[in-house]
XYZ file of C-alpha atoms in Angstrom:
588
model
C 58.774 31.343 61.240
C 58.679 32.784 57.765
C 59.782 30.979 54.628
C 61.037 32.775 51.572
C 60.318 31.094 48.257
C 61.995 32.386 45.177
C 60.128 32.956 41.902
C 61.868 29.974 40.270
C 60.987 27.732 43.232
C 57.385 28.899 43.120
C 57.247 28.100 39.402
C 58.621 24.592 40.030
C 56.025 24.029 42.759
C 53.284 25.181 40.416
C 54.471 22.827 37.712
C 54.573 19.963 40.209
C 51.015 20.678 41.378
C 49.831 20.930 37.780
C 51.496 17.614 36.969
C 49.879 15.922 39.976
C 46.522 17.343 38.893
C 47.012 16.175 35.300
C 48.069 12.710 36.448
C 44.901 12.537 38.531
C 42.819 13.456 35.497
C 44.615 10.860 33.359
C 44.103 8.279 36.069
C 40.388 9.054 36.226
C 40.114 8.951 32.418
C 41.875 5.599 32.204
C 39.689 4.201 34.942
C 36.613 5.351 33.048
C 37.926 3.869 29.795
C 38.505 0.561 31.529
C 35.004 0.540 32.976
C 32.990 1.587 29.945
C 31.448 -1.117 27.724
C 33.568 -2.442 24.867
C 32.377 -1.034 21.548
C 32.374 -2.298 17.997
C 35.069 0.282 17.201
C 37.245 -1.185 19.967
C 36.960 -4.648 18.417
C 37.636 -3.383 14.908
C 40.659 -1.327 15.994
C 42.143 -4.347 17.764
C 41.569 -6.644 14.773
C 42.963 -4.082 12.327
C 46.089 -3.799 14.427
C 46.370 -7.580 14.645
C 45.635 -8.396 10.997
C 46.325 -5.377 8.776
C 48.737 -2.962 10.438
C 51.894 -4.897 9.499
C 51.084 -5.014 5.782
C 51.542 -2.544 2.918
C 49.972 0.909 2.905
C 46.461 0.318 1.542
C 46.029 3.956 0.483
C 49.031 3.672 -1.816
C 47.392 0.934 -3.895
C 43.701 1.548 -3.121
C 42.738 2.567 -6.659
C 44.875 0.696 -9.172
C 44.255 0.637 -12.903
C 42.605 -2.582 -14.030
C 44.182 -4.104 -17.129
C 42.021 -6.343 -19.320
C 44.058 -9.315 -20.554
C 41.308 -10.943 -22.647
C 37.545 -10.954 -23.052
C 35.421 -14.087 -23.525
C 31.802 -14.343 -24.709
C 29.868 -16.773 -22.512
C 26.229 -17.854 -22.231
C 24.427 -14.875 -20.726
C 27.509 -12.867 -19.746
C 30.966 -11.708 -20.796
C 34.026 -12.825 -18.831
C 37.050 -10.534 -18.610
C 40.420 -11.880 -17.523
C 42.016 -8.929 -15.704
C 44.977 -7.975 -13.526
C 45.742 -5.046 -11.240
C 48.539 -3.964 -8.932
C 48.101 -4.731 -5.218
C 51.659 -4.083 -4.027
C 55.031 -3.177 -5.408
C 55.663 -5.465 -8.404
C 52.762 -7.707 -7.337
C 49.635 -8.225 -9.425
C 46.341 -9.828 -8.529
C 44.570 -11.742 -11.313
C 40.789 -12.012 -11.453
C 37.737 -12.686 -13.592
C 35.136 -9.955 -14.041
C 31.778 -11.351 -15.179
C 29.412 -8.828 -16.770
C 25.785 -9.705 -17.611
C 24.947 -9.277 -21.278
C 23.435 -6.050 -22.544
C 23.480 -3.759 -19.554
C 21.683 -0.640 -20.867
C 23.772 2.506 -21.075
C 23.608 4.430 -17.830
C 22.237 1.471 -15.846
C 24.246 0.388 -12.822
C 24.077 -3.225 -11.669
C 24.687 -4.605 -8.172
C 27.969 -6.457 -7.801
C 29.108 -9.446 -5.779
C 32.671 -10.372 -4.853
C 33.195 -14.145 -5.181
C 36.288 -15.327 -3.273
C 37.030 -18.940 -4.114
C 37.231 -21.983 -1.795
C 40.425 -23.947 -1.218
C 41.474 -25.129 -4.679
C 44.812 -25.020 -6.481
C 43.119 -23.419 -9.515
C 41.838 -20.495 -7.427
C 39.347 -18.281 -9.241
C 38.792 -20.869 -12.002
C 36.858 -22.933 -9.448
C 33.953 -20.452 -9.175
C 33.678 -19.931 -12.940
C 34.004 -23.597 -13.927
C 37.309 -23.643 -15.821
C 39.112 -26.998 -15.635
C 41.880 -28.727 -17.581
C 39.888 -31.918 -18.067
C 36.518 -33.566 -17.483
C 35.330 -34.650 -14.045
C 36.440 -38.152 -13.108
C 33.265 -39.147 -11.261
C 29.643 -38.069 -10.735
C 30.622 -36.799 -7.292
C 33.323 -34.577 -8.775
C 30.905 -33.368 -11.442
C 28.431 -32.379 -8.742
C 31.158 -30.714 -6.686
C 32.129 -28.598 -9.677
C 28.518 -27.582 -10.263
C 28.121 -26.603 -6.606
C 30.970 -24.077 -6.772
C 29.764 -22.003 -9.752
C 28.426 -19.098 -7.738
C 30.251 -16.417 -9.780
C 28.659 -17.697 -13.000
C 25.187 -18.319 -11.599
C 24.976 -14.851 -10.061
C 26.158 -13.225 -13.313
C 23.346 -15.021 -15.132
C 20.942 -13.503 -12.610
C 22.036 -9.968 -13.450
C 24.853 -9.323 -10.959
C 28.295 -8.127 -11.937
C 30.580 -10.659 -10.268
C 34.291 -10.434 -9.485
C 36.402 -13.501 -8.700
C 40.035 -12.772 -7.732
C 42.818 -15.245 -6.994
C 43.746 -15.439 -3.332
C 47.478 -15.122 -2.666
C 49.108 -18.569 -3.266
C 46.338 -19.782 -5.601
C 45.635 -19.751 -9.324
C 47.934 -17.331 -11.125
C 49.479 -16.136 -7.850
C 51.465 -19.248 -6.935
C 55.150 -18.631 -6.238
C 56.355 -22.214 -6.691
C 56.278 -23.835 -10.121
C 54.808 -27.071 -8.787
C 53.053 -28.227 -5.642
C 49.637 -28.001 -4.059
C 48.034 -25.209 -2.082
C 49.739 -26.123 1.229
C 53.201 -25.752 -0.267
C 52.127 -22.611 -2.131
C 50.667 -21.009 1.001
C 53.847 -21.736 2.951
C 55.896 -20.163 0.168
C 53.741 -17.047 0.049
C 53.757 -16.704 3.844
C 57.555 -16.895 3.773
C 57.590 -14.148 1.135
C 55.237 -11.984 3.216
C 57.172 -12.509 6.443
C 60.373 -11.361 4.798
C 58.768 -8.246 3.347
C 56.280 -7.407 6.109
C 57.160 -9.136 9.407
C 54.050 -10.229 11.269
C 51.769 -9.934 8.219
C 49.761 -13.126 7.607
C 47.945 -14.635 4.644
C 44.630 -13.836 6.324
C 45.539 -10.165 6.550
C 46.808 -10.292 2.989
C 43.463 -11.674 1.801
C 41.510 -8.874 3.498
C 43.923 -6.286 2.093
C 43.611 -7.680 -1.453
C 39.809 -7.909 -1.276
C 39.586 -4.289 -0.116
C 41.414 -3.335 -3.311
C 39.040 -5.555 -5.314
C 36.148 -3.588 -3.776
C 37.767 -0.365 -4.964
C 38.052 -1.813 -8.473
C 34.356 -2.718 -8.505
C 32.940 0.512 -7.118
C 34.698 2.585 -9.802
C 33.219 0.660 -12.767
C 30.610 2.790 -14.507
C 28.164 -0.145 -14.755
C 28.362 -1.083 -11.056
C 26.135 0.346 -8.328
C 28.637 1.169 -5.548
C 25.841 1.292 -2.962
C 24.893 -2.328 -3.613
C 27.984 -4.522 -3.403
C 27.922 -7.877 -1.648
C 30.199 -10.842 -1.133
C 29.630 -14.597 -1.212
C 32.015 -17.418 -0.430
C 32.230 -21.116 0.308
C 34.728 -22.712 2.725
C 37.941 -20.637 2.534
C 35.963 -18.127 0.468
C 33.383 -17.952 3.263
C 36.075 -17.039 5.786
C 37.289 -14.306 3.427
C 33.707 -13.100 2.969
C 32.983 -12.532 6.654
C 36.433 -11.048 7.314
C 35.964 -8.457 4.553
C 32.419 -7.686 5.694
C 33.797 -7.022 9.166
C 36.615 -4.763 8.028
C 34.984 -2.887 5.142
C 31.604 -1.208 5.452
C 31.263 -0.935 1.676
C 30.025 -4.553 1.821
C 26.251 -4.280 2.110
C 25.460 -8.011 2.370
C 27.559 -11.136 2.961
C 26.777 -14.818 2.352
C 29.001 -17.154 4.379
C 28.712 -20.857 3.491
C 30.634 -23.619 5.301
C 33.339 -21.335 6.622
C 34.898 -21.438 10.058
C 32.324 -22.087 12.807
C 31.248 -19.559 15.396
C 32.672 -20.311 18.842
C 30.629 -19.615 21.937
C 32.569 -18.311 24.917
C 30.272 -16.430 27.286
C 32.905 -13.924 28.394
C 33.555 -12.872 24.804
C 29.955 -11.862 24.225
C 29.832 -9.705 27.356
C 30.764 -6.163 26.357
C 31.742 -5.475 29.967
C 33.995 -8.525 30.227
C 37.468 -7.846 31.618
C 38.657 -11.036 29.922
C 37.572 -9.687 26.521
C 38.973 -6.238 27.326
C 42.346 -7.709 28.288
C 42.491 -9.863 25.168
C 41.700 -6.970 22.816
C 44.297 -4.731 24.467
C 47.026 -7.344 24.171
C 49.547 -6.018 21.608
C 50.577 -9.568 20.728
C 47.277 -11.389 20.113
C 47.863 -15.065 19.346
C 44.336 -16.152 18.447
C 43.597 -17.492 14.986
C 40.652 -17.557 12.620
C 38.642 -19.966 14.757
C 38.767 -17.648 17.757
C 38.394 -14.396 15.846
C 35.472 -15.461 13.654
C 33.169 -14.163 16.407
C 34.768 -10.735 16.119
C 34.398 -10.495 12.345
C 30.668 -11.203 12.576
C 30.309 -8.601 15.333
C 32.241 -6.096 13.240
C 29.802 -6.630 10.339
C 26.742 -5.651 12.423
C 24.189 -4.308 11.617
C 24.745 -5.028 7.917
C 23.101 -8.070 6.309
C 24.696 -11.482 6.906
C 23.486 -14.945 5.882
C 25.483 -17.594 7.769
C 25.019 -21.108 6.372
C 26.461 -24.204 7.960
C 26.023 -27.962 7.928
C 25.320 -29.947 11.051
C 27.139 -32.769 9.239
C 30.232 -30.781 8.225
C 33.234 -33.073 8.785
C 35.688 -30.183 8.564
C 34.616 -28.030 11.500
C 32.285 -28.075 14.446
C 31.933 -26.209 17.687
C 29.835 -27.021 20.770
C 27.011 -24.692 21.736
C 26.798 -23.312 18.198
C 23.128 -22.401 18.564
C 23.940 -20.365 21.670
C 26.705 -18.651 19.707
C 24.340 -17.558 16.950
C 21.786 -16.445 19.528
C 24.503 -14.300 21.097
C 25.265 -12.805 17.677
C 21.593 -12.034 17.142
C 21.437 -10.320 20.517
C 24.547 -8.347 19.652
C 22.968 -7.291 16.341
C 19.916 -6.223 18.300
C 22.034 -4.047 20.591
C 23.656 -2.412 17.533
C 20.488 -2.094 15.439
C 18.179 -0.778 18.129
C 14.626 -0.751 16.803
C 15.706 -1.329 13.196
C 15.312 -4.636 11.381
C 17.827 -7.232 12.540
C 19.224 -8.811 9.378
C 21.369 -11.609 10.739
C 20.225 -14.944 9.316
C 21.307 -18.544 9.926
C 20.578 -21.621 7.808
C 21.645 -25.104 8.936
C 21.553 -28.018 6.529
C 22.705 -31.616 6.582
C 24.685 -31.833 3.339
C 28.236 -31.776 4.685
C 30.968 -29.381 3.607
C 29.217 -28.345 0.406
C 27.337 -25.526 -1.316
C 24.266 -27.419 -2.456
C 21.445 -26.361 -4.788
C 19.175 -25.516 -1.861
C 21.693 -23.339 -0.060
C 22.809 -21.598 -3.277
C 19.216 -20.893 -4.321
C 18.532 -19.424 -0.887
C 21.730 -17.360 -1.113
C 20.930 -15.926 -4.537
C 17.382 -14.925 -3.661
C 18.642 -13.446 -0.380
C 21.215 -11.334 -2.277
C 18.610 -10.279 -4.837
C 16.354 -9.015 -2.056
C 19.137 -6.915 -0.551
C 21.135 -5.704 -3.544
C 18.901 -5.579 -6.629
C 17.602 -2.158 -7.539
C 14.115 -0.986 -6.704
C 11.377 -0.308 -9.240
C 8.249 1.798 -9.006
C 7.460 0.971 -5.388
C 10.331 2.284 -3.226
C 9.260 0.143 -0.269
C 9.761 -3.158 -2.118
C 12.926 -4.467 -3.725
C 12.188 -5.996 -7.132
C 14.639 -8.143 -9.059
C 15.298 -6.911 -12.612
C 16.863 -9.614 -14.832
C 19.558 -8.722 -17.352
C 18.199 -8.476 -20.911
C 18.883 -11.365 -23.319
C 20.429 -10.486 -26.693
C 18.194 -11.776 -29.510
C 20.596 -10.981 -32.371
C 20.602 -14.634 -33.415
C 17.092 -15.399 -32.270
C 16.357 -17.008 -28.942
C 14.784 -20.168 -27.554
C 14.012 -21.215 -23.986
C 12.542 -24.655 -23.294
C 13.049 -24.599 -19.507
C 15.021 -27.836 -19.545
C 16.882 -28.687 -16.333
C 15.927 -25.456 -14.569
C 14.947 -27.226 -11.320
C 14.413 -24.359 -8.831
C 16.445 -21.647 -10.565
C 15.214 -19.163 -13.157
C 17.004 -19.118 -16.529
C 19.013 -16.016 -17.374
C 16.718 -13.151 -18.330
C 13.635 -14.618 -16.613
C 11.920 -13.984 -13.305
C 8.540 -14.082 -11.596
C 7.187 -11.082 -9.715
C 4.171 -10.149 -7.663
C 2.133 -7.457 -9.380
C -0.343 -6.803 -6.553
C -1.043 -7.886 -3.018
C -4.752 -8.240 -3.816
C -5.937 -10.986 -6.161
C -8.082 -10.609 -9.298
C -11.708 -9.757 -8.622
C -12.860 -8.526 -12.003
C -14.497 -5.489 -10.433
C -12.036 -3.000 -11.926
C -11.976 -3.344 -15.739
C -9.037 -0.954 -15.982
C -6.896 -3.426 -14.084
C -8.163 -6.670 -15.526
C -5.612 -7.872 -16.316
C -3.341 -5.714 -14.223
C -0.877 -3.594 -16.168
C 1.067 -1.845 -13.403
C 4.722 -2.511 -12.550
C 5.525 -5.259 -10.023
C 5.673 -4.434 -6.347
C 7.726 -7.360 -5.009
C 9.708 -10.448 -5.899
C 7.799 -13.698 -6.105
C 8.534 -16.508 -3.638
C 11.131 -19.163 -4.315
C 10.610 -21.294 -7.451
C 9.284 -24.667 -6.320
C 8.800 -28.049 -7.952
C 5.081 -28.524 -8.643
C 2.344 -30.590 -10.255
C -1.358 -30.150 -10.928
C -1.876 -31.318 -7.341
C 0.005 -28.281 -5.966
C -2.521 -26.156 -4.068
C -0.207 -23.457 -2.737
C -0.173 -19.968 -4.223
C 3.419 -20.122 -5.460
C 5.706 -20.097 -8.482
C 6.364 -23.560 -9.914
C 8.529 -25.640 -12.183
C 5.869 -28.003 -13.535
C 8.250 -30.654 -14.861
C 10.100 -28.318 -17.234
C 7.296 -25.788 -17.683
C 7.466 -22.468 -15.831
C 4.254 -21.266 -14.221
C 2.333 -20.107 -11.172
C -0.877 -20.339 -9.176
C -2.472 -17.164 -7.852
C -4.288 -16.817 -4.565
C -6.830 -14.448 -3.102
C -4.031 -12.111 -1.996
C -1.389 -12.734 -4.675
C -1.181 -11.893 -8.360
C 1.915 -13.235 -10.109
C 3.424 -12.547 -13.524
C 6.112 -14.420 -15.458
C 8.593 -12.050 -17.130
C 11.410 -12.241 -19.694
C 13.691 -9.334 -20.535
C 15.026 -8.966 -24.109
C 17.669 -6.797 -25.775
C 16.451 -5.920 -29.286
C 19.270 -3.541 -30.315
C 20.175 -5.897 -33.162
C 16.755 -5.486 -34.801
C 16.315 -2.561 -37.204
C 13.423 -0.230 -36.455
C 11.933 -1.123 -39.831
C 11.618 -4.745 -38.718
C 9.229 -6.272 -36.205
C 9.999 -9.032 -33.734
C 8.041 -12.256 -34.032
C 7.866 -15.232 -31.733
C 5.840 -18.110 -30.346
C 5.266 -20.019 -27.129
C 3.137 -22.767 -25.618
C 0.630 -21.671 -22.976
C -1.113 -24.244 -20.816
C -3.452 -24.890 -17.920
C -1.926 -27.131 -15.244
C -4.334 -27.326 -12.296
C -8.066 -26.921 -12.978
C -10.909 -27.599 -10.541
C -13.766 -26.186 -12.630
C -16.926 -28.214 -11.827
C -19.791 -25.963 -12.950
C -21.180 -25.582 -9.428
C -18.883 -24.641 -6.532
C -15.851 -23.889 -8.705
C -16.819 -21.868 -11.776
C -13.875 -19.471 -12.003
C -12.553 -18.856 -15.539
C -9.204 -17.083 -15.908
C -7.157 -16.336 -19.005
C -3.410 -15.987 -19.499
C -2.529 -12.699 -21.239
C 0.796 -11.668 -22.825
C 1.906 -8.065 -22.171
C 4.952 -5.950 -23.052
C 6.699 -2.727 -22.105
C 9.774 -0.914 -23.382
C 12.367 -0.428 -20.628
C 12.381 -1.541 -17.013
C 9.816 0.847 -15.522
C 6.254 1.924 -16.152
C 3.043 0.103 -16.990
C 2.697 -2.852 -19.338
C 0.557 -2.974 -22.495
C -1.705 -5.922 -23.315
C -0.504 -7.729 -26.449
C -2.278 -11.075 -26.796
C -4.964 -13.122 -25.066
C -4.030 -16.792 -24.832
C -5.416 -19.853 -23.070
C -8.309 -20.105 -20.588
C -9.019 -22.813 -18.091
C -12.126 -24.662 -19.300
C -13.941 -27.774 -18.180
C -11.023 -30.243 -18.374
C -10.519 -31.036 -14.707
C -6.899 -31.771 -13.706
C -5.524 -32.263 -10.180
C -2.613 -34.681 -10.591
C 0.590 -35.053 -12.601
C 2.613 -32.692 -14.799
C 0.705 -33.232 -18.036
C -1.248 -30.035 -18.897
C -5.015 -30.057 -18.732
C -5.018 -27.908 -21.892
C -2.166 -26.639 -24.051
C -2.018 -24.423 -27.135
C 0.688 -22.796 -29.214
C 0.494 -19.049 -29.780
C 2.375 -16.698 -32.103
C 2.917 -12.985 -31.531
C 4.416 -9.921 -33.192
C 5.716 -6.932 -31.257
C 5.102 -3.363 -32.461
C 8.034 -1.938 -34.418
C 8.809 0.551 -31.647
C 10.022 -2.459 -29.643
C 12.881 -2.955 -32.129
C 16.338 -1.439 -31.541
C 15.791 -1.141 -27.803
C 18.214 -2.063 -24.978
C 15.363 -3.546 -22.938
C 11.936 -4.862 -23.906
C 10.073 -6.918 -21.326
C 7.341 -9.484 -21.984
C 5.214 -10.927 -19.234
C 2.321 -13.360 -18.800
C -0.417 -12.480 -16.298
C -3.928 -13.749 -15.613
C -7.172 -12.013 -16.532
C -10.455 -12.605 -14.721
C -13.225 -13.767 -17.088
C -16.086 -15.022 -14.930
C -17.201 -17.216 -12.046
C -16.031 -17.896 -8.536
C -14.244 -20.468 -6.399
C -15.298 -22.071 -3.154
C -11.767 -21.811 -1.765
C -8.456 -20.352 -2.924
C -7.235 -23.909 -3.584
C -9.699 -24.028 -6.464
C -7.916 -21.373 -8.532
C -6.303 -22.635 -11.751
C -2.551 -22.670 -12.378
C -0.949 -21.738 -15.714
C 2.461 -22.324 -17.306
C 4.544 -21.376 -20.352
C 6.993 -23.485 -22.361
C 8.960 -23.519 -25.633
C 9.374 -19.749 -25.921
C 11.023 -18.862 -29.249
C 12.031 -15.548 -30.830
C 12.603 -15.782 -34.571
C 15.880 -14.530 -35.976
C 15.261 -11.166 -37.626
C 17.643 -10.199 -40.409
């Protein structure tokens, strides 16, 4: 029996067969998509849809004009009160802190400083209050939140914006942050249904990043973020969503939750959750995702085992899972996910801040002559009105304009007269500044009871450096100054320990190149000293810089040791030196 099929019927049959074939292909593709491992892009796309998609169009306001309301001269930096548009008829207010005397053409690393929960918002991280602290505890709390100021004094450009509902962005005339946040959420819900304050914070901080990277004195390749408590949550969220953040410090934010299925990139439970168009999870559940989204960029996650605000079981396992995830993203590259636990409660203590600042310096500060080592370059101090530094109350933080660096990985031997003392540029940052006495045997940098110094070892050669801006000094004038140089630890005994070293003052113009020897100062002699903070020997020295050092944006002075004679039985026997009462005379 023969069948006759018309041309139109044949065409319909062909279309049907093609459709069946296409549906089969789609089915196979979907099956493959369901079976493949979940990627970082999958997580980010889901979180962007959940947190940012309901808000305003970022591209419309991505590059607003920053308006300067007022400028303030502060100790070591200038503070600008600024505002910029983040949405239709909505301004964000912020403080921009700029280290003094950034040389023309020099770009500094920058750090965003979102504030913790505080009605005053950005004022909290720059130390602006209506009245004095009412107790020692409050005074200490204020000091422990000054990360925008302390980083500016270390040479970073810092930017501290108000979060929506805080500071100058409160919608209600009166009331605390809970009332203000409810009011702002109500405003957002009316304008952008489904858009939350968390999404709003990420959106606003992305615009803040755009403000920073366009400033001609900011290095757009070296921008970080640091935050405490609420600011810590904002820090890790932004790091997850915006790859312009190179390094993030997260202190006492929301804890990391460990749920085994959510760290398995083949987990159907995780896949189902991420594909849910109506995700209900909050910050506590999504904090894992934000850290994963930040990989493999640098993260320092600090938390207290005694934090009364938050805690999660199996937190160590959670951070181990993060490390493993970083490893899977990084491959053979360095894994730069770091965790520091302390026991100081919900606080940002001296220890954790000092660690944070040095960590940021190592990742964001520009490199000098050795491209393989990152070397911190302090902002130059203006000497227009003279300058004095007595190292009072420095504890374990360098004063503005000062640092200690490692000049060589091999200690002084005296066998090379061309490098005795060494004159080359530093190759690395020195270790953390520690509290020390004449009994301190370690080869470290020390605060000897209000005197800044160091002890070299057989494989370390340190130098103390201060950076000065001399633009105020006419080229016809020379710069004069004085300082106390001293020997702290000295084990010279004439037999086993006969090493004699000398502290030498050097200078260079600018931030690169070799140093020039300027003045020989104190030597360790026969006055043995192994205890206390009283110097074994101390002398005052005056100096005068060559006139070519005047009218310069940067002149650097440094103290380094010179080998004279002798030997030591052990590295512990090397002397330690310190400097105090450094004064630059006012030059008219």
